[in-house]
Coordinates of N, CA and C in Angstrom, one line a residue:
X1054 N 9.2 3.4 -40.6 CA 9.4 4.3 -39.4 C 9.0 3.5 -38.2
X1055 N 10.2 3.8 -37.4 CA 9.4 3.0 -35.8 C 9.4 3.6 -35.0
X1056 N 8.2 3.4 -34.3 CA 7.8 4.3 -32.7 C 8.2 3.3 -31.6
X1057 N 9.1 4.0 -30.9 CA 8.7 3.5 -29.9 C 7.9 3.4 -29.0
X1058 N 7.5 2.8 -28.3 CA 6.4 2.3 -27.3 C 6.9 3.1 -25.5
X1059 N 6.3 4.2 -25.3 CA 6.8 4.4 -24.2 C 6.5 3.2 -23.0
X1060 N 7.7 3.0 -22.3 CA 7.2 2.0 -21.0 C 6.6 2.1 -19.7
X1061 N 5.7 2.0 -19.3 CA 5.6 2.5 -17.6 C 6.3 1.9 -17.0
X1062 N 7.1 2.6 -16.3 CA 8.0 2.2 -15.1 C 7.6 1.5 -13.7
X1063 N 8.3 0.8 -13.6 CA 8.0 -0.7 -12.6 C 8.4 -0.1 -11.5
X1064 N 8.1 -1.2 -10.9 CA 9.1 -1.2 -9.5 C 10.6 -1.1 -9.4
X1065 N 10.6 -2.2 -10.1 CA 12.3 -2.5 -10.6 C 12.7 -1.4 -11.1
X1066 N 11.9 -0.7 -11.8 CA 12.9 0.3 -12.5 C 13.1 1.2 -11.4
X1067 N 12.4 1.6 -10.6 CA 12.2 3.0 -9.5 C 13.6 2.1 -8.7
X1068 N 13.9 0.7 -8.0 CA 14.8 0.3 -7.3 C 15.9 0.5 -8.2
X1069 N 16.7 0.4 -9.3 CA 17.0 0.7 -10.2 C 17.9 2.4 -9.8
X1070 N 16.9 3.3 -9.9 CA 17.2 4.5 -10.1 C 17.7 5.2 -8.4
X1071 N 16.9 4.1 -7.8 CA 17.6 4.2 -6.1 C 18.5 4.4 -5.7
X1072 N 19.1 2.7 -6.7 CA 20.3 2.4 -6.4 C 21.6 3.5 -7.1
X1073 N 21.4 4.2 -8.4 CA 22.0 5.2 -8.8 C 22.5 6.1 -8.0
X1074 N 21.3 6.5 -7.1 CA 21.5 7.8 -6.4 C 22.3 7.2 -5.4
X1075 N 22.1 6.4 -5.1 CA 23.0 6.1 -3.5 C 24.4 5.6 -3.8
X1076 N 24.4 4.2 -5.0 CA 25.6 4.7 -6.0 C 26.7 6.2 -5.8
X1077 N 25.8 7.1 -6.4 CA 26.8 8.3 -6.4 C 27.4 8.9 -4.9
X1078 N 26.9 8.6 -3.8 CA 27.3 8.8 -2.5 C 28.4 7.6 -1.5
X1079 N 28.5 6.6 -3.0 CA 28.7 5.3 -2.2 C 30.4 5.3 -1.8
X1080 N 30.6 5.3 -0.6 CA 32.4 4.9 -0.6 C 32.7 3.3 -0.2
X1081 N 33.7 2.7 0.0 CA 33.5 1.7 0.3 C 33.7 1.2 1.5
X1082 N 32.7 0.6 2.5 CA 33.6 0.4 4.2 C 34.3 0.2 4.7
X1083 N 35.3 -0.9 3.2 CA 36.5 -1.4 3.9 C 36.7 -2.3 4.8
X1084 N 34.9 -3.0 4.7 CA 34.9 -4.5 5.9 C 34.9 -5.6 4.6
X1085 N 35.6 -6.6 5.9 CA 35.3 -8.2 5.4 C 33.7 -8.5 5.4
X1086 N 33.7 -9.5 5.0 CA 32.0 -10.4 4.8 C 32.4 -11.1 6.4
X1087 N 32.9 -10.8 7.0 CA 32.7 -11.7 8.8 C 32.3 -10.9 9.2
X1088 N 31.1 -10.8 9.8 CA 29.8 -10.4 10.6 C 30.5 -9.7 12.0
X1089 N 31.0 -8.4 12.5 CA 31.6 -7.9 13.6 C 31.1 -8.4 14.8
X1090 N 29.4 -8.8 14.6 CA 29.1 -9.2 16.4 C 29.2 -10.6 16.1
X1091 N 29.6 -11.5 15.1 CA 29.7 -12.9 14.9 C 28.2 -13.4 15.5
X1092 N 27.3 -12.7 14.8 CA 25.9 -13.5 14.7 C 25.1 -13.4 14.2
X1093 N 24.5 -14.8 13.9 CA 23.6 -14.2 12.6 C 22.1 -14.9 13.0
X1094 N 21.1 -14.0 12.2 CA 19.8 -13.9 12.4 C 18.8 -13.9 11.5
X1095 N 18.1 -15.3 11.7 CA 17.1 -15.6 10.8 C 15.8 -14.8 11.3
X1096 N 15.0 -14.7 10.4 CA 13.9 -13.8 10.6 C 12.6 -14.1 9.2
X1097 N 11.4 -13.6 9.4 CA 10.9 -13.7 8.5 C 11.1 -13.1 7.9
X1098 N 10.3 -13.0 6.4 CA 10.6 -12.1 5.4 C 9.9 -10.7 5.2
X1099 N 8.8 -10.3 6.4 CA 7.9 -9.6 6.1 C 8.5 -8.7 6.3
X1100 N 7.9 -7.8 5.2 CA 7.8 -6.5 5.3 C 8.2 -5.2 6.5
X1101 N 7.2 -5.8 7.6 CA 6.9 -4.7 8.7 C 8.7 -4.6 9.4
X1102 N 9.1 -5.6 9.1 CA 10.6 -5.8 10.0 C 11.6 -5.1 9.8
X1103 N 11.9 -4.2 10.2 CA 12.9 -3.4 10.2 C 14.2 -4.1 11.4
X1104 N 14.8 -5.3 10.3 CA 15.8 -5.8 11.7 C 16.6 -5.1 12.3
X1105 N 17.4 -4.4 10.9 CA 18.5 -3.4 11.7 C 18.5 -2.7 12.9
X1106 N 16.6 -1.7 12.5 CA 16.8 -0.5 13.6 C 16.2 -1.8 14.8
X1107 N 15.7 -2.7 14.8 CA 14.9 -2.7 15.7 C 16.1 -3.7 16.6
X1108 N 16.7 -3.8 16.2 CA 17.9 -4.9 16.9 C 19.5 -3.8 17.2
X1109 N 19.3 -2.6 16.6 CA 20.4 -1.8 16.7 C 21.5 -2.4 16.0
X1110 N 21.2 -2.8 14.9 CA 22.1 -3.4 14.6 C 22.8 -1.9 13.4
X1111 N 24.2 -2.5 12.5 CA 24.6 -1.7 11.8 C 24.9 -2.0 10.4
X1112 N 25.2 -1.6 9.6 CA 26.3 -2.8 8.7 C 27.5 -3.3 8.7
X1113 N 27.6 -4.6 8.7 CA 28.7 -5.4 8.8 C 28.3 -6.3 10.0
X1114 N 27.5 -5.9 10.7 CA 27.3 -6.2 12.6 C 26.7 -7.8 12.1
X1115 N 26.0 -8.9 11.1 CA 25.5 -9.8 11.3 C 25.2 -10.2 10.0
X1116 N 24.9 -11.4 10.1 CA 24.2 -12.0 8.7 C 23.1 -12.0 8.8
X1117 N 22.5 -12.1 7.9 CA 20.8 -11.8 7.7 C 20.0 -12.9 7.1
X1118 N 19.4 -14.3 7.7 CA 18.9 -15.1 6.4 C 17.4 -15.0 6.7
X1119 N 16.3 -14.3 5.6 CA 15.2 -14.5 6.0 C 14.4 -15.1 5.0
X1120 N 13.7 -15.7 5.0 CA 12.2 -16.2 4.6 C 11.0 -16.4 5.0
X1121 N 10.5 -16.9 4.3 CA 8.6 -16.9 5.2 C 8.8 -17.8 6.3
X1122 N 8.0 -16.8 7.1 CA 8.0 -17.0 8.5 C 9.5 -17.2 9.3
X1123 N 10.5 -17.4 8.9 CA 11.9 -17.1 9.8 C 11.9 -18.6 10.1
X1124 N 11.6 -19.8 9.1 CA 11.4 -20.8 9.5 C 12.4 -21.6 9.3
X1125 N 13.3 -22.4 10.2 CA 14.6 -22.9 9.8 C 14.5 -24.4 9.1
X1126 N 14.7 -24.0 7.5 CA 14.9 -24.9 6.9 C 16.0 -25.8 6.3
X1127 N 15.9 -26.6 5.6 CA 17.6 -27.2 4.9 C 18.4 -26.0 4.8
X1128 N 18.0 -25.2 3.8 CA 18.3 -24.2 3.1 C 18.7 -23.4 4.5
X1129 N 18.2 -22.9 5.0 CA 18.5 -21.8 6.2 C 19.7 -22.6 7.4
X1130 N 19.5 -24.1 7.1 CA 20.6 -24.5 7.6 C 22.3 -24.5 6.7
X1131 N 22.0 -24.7 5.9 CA 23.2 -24.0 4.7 C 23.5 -23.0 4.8
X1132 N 22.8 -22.1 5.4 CA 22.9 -20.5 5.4 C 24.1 -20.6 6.7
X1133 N 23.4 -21.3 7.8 CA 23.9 -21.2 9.3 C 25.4 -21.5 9.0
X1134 N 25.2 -22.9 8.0 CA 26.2 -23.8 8.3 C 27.5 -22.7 7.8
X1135 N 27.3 -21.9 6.7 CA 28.4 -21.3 5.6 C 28.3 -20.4 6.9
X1136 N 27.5 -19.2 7.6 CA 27.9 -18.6 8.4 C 29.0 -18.9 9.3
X1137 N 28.6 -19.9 9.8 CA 29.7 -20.5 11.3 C 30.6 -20.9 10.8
X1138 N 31.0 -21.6 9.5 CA 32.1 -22.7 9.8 C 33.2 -21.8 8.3
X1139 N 32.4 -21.1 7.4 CA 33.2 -20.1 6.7 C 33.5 -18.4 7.4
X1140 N 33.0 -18.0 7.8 CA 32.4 -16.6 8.0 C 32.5 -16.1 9.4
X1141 N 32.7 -17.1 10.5 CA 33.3 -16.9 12.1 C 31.8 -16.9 12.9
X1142 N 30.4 -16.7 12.7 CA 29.7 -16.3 13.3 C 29.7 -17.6 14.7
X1143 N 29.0 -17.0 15.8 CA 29.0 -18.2 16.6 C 27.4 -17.7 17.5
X1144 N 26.4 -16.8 17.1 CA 25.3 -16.9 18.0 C 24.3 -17.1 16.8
X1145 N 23.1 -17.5 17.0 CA 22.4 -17.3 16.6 C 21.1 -16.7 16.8
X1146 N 20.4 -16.0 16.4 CA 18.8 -15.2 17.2 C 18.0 -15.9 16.0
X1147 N 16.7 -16.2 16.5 CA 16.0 -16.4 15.9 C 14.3 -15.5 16.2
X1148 N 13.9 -15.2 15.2 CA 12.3 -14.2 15.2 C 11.9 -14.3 14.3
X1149 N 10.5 -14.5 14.8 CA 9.4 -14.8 14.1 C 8.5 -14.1 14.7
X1150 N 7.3 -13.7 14.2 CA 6.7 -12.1 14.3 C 4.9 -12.4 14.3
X1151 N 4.7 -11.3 15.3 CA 3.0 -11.7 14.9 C 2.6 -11.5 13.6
X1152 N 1.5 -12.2 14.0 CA 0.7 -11.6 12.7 C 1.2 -11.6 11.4
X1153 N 1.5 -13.6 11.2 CA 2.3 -13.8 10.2 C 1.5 -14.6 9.1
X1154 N 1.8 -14.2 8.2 CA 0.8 -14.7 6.6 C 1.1 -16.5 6.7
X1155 N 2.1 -17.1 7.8 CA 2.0 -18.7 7.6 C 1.1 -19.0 8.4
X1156 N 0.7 -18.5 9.9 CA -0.8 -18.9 10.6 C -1.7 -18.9 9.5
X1157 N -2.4 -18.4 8.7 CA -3.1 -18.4 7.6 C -3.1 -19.3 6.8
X1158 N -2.0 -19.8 6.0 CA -1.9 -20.9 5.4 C -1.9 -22.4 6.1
X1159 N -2.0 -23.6 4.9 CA -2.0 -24.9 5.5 C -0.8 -25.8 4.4
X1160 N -0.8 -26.7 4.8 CA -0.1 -27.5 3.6 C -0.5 -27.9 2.2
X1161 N -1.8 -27.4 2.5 CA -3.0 -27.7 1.3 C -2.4 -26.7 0.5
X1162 N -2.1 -25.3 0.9 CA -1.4 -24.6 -0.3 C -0.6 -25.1 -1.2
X1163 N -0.2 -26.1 -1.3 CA 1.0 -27.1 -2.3 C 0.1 -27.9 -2.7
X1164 N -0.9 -28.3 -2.5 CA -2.0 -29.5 -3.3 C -2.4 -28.5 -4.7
X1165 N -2.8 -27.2 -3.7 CA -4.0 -26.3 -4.7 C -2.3 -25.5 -6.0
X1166 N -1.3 -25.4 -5.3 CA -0.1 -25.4 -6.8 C 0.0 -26.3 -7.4
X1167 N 0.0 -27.2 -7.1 CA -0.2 -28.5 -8.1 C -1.3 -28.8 -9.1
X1168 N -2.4 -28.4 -8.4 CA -3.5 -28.5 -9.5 C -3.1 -27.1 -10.0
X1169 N -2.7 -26.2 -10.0 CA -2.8 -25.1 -11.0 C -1.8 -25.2 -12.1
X1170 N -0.4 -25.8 -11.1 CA 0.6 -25.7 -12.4 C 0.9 -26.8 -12.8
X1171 N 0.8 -28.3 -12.4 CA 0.5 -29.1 -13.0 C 2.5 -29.8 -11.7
X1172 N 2.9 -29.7 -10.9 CA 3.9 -29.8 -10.5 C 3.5 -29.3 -9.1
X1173 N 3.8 -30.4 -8.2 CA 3.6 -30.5 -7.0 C 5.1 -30.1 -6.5
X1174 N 5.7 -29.0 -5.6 CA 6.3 -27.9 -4.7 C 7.3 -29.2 -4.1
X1175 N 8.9 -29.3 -4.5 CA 9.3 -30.0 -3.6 C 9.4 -29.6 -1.7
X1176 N 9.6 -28.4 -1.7 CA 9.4 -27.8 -0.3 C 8.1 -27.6 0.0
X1177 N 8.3 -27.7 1.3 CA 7.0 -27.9 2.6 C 6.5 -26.0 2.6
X1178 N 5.4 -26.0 2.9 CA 4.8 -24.6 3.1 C 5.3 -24.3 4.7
X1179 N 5.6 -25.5 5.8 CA 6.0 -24.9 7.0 C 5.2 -23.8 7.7
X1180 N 4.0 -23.9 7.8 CA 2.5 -23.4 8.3 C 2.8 -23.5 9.4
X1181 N 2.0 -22.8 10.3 CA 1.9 -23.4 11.9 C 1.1 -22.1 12.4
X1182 N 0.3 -22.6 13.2 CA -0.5 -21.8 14.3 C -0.3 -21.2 15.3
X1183 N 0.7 -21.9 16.3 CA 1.3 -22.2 17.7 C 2.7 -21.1 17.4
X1184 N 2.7 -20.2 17.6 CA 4.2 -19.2 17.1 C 5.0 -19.4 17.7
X1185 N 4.7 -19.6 19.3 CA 5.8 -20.0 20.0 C 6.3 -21.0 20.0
X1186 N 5.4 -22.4 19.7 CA 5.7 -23.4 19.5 C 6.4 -23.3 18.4
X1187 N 6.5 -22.6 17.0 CA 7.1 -22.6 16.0 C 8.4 -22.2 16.2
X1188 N 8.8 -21.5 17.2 CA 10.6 -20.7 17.4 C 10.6 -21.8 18.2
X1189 N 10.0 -22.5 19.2 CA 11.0 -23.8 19.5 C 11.2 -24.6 18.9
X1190 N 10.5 -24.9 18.0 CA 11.1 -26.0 16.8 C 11.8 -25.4 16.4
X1191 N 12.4 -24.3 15.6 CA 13.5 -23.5 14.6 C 14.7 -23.7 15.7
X1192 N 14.7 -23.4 17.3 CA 15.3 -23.7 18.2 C 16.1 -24.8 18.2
X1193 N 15.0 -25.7 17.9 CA 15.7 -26.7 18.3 C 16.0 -27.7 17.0
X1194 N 15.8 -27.2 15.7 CA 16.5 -27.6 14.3 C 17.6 -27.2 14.2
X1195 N 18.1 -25.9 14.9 CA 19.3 -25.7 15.1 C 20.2 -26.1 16.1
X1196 N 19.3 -26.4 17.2 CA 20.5 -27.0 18.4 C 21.1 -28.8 17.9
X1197 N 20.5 -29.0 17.5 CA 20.5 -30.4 16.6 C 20.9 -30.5 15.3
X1198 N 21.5 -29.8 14.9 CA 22.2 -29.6 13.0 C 23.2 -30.4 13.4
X1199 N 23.7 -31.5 12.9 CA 25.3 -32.3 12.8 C 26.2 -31.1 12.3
X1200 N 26.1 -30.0 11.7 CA 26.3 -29.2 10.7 C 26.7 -27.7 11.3
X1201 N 26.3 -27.8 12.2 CA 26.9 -26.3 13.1 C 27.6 -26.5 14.6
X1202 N 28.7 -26.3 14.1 CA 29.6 -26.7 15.6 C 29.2 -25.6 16.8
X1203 N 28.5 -24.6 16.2 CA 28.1 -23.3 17.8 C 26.6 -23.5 17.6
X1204 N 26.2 -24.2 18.9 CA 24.8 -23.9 19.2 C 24.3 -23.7 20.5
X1205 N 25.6 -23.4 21.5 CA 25.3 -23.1 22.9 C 24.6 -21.8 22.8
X1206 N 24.6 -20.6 22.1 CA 24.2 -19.2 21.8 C 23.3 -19.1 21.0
X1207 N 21.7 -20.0 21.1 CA 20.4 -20.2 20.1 C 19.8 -19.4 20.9
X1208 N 19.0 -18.2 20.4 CA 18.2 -17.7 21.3 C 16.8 -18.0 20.5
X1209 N 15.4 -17.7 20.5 CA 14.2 -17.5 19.8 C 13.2 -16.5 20.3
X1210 N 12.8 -15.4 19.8 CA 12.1 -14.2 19.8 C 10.9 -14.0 18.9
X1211 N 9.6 -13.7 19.4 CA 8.8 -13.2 18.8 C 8.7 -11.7 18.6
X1212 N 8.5 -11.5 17.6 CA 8.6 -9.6 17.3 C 7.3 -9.0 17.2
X1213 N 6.7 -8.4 18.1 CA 5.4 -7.7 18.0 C 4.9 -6.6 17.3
X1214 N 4.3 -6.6 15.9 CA 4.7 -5.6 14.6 C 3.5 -4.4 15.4
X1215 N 3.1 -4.2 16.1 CA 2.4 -3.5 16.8 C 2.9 -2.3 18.1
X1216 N 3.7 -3.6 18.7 CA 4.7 -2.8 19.6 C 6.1 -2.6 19.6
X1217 N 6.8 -3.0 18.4 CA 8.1 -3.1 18.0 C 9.2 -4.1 19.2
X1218 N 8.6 -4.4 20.4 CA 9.3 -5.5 21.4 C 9.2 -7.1 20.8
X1219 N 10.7 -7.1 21.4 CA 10.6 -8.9 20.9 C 10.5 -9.6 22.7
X1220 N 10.0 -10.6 22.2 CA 9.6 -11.4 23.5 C 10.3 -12.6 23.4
X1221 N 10.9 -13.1 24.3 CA 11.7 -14.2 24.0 C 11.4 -15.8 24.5
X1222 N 11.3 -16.7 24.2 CA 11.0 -18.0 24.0 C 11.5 -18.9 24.6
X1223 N 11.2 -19.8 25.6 CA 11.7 -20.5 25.9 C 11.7 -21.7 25.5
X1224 N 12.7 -22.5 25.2 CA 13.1 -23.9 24.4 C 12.6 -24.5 25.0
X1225 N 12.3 -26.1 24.5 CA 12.0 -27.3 24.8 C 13.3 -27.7 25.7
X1226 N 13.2 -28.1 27.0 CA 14.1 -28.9 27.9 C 14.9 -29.8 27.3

């Protein structure tokens, strides 16, 4: 005779059951994958960011690439590049947000994985203290990509998880 084992239900499973319900309401919009405002926007990955409402944006209105800290890496340049040169987009916004879990970290976080898992992180942790200093460098890894023919339309923003305004950044000369 076998029992089953009842499961407690996850996270996954509750996103799961979400997706059912919204499923049953779903029609289809009938848009292409090209981004209507033709621009796309790297951002971090936290939580507090609600890009849509806080940029008015809609669906379909932009591409979305985020990770920790909204930091433009190879990868996020691959993102750009398939954006612009497949997909029509031609602006870019970039935000990055207070009160962000990479001020906190150092590069030492990839020594102390290594001693735990025995494999040292081919990617960089991309730390930094200086925030604004950090959106002009993403600034300006993107005005300098061989790889993206639009980079007249770079903007960089900090997003204030406290007062929901973004402040915007001026580039390196």
């Amino acid at each position: 005779m076998s029992t089953s084992v009842p499961r407690t239900a996850t996270v996954t499973d509750r996103l799961v059951e979400a997706n059912r319900a919204y499923a049953a309401g779903f029609t289809d919009p009938g848009m292409g994958a090209r981004p209507v405002l033709r621009v796309a926007v790297v951002a971090c990955m936290d939580a507090r960011l609600d890009l849509h409402a806080a940029l008015g944006l809609h669906l379909g209105d932009c591409h979305t690439i985020r990770n920790a800290g909204g930091v433009v890496t190879d990868d996020t340049i691959r993102s750009l590049t398939i954006s612009q040169r497949a997909l029509g987009t031609r602006s870019v916004a970039l935000i990055h947000h207070t009160g962000c879990g990479l001020q906190t970290l150092t590069e030492d976080f990839r020594h102390e994985l290594e001693l735990e898992v025995g494999q040292r992180p081919a990617w960089a942790v991309e730390a930094f203290r200086d925030i604004d200093q950090d959106v002009r460098q993403s600034i300006q890894r993107v005005r300098t990509s061989p790889f993206l023919p639009h980079t007249d339309d770079v903007r960089g923003f900090v997003f204030d998880v406290t007062t929901g305004l973004l402040r915007e950044i001026a580039p390196n000369s």
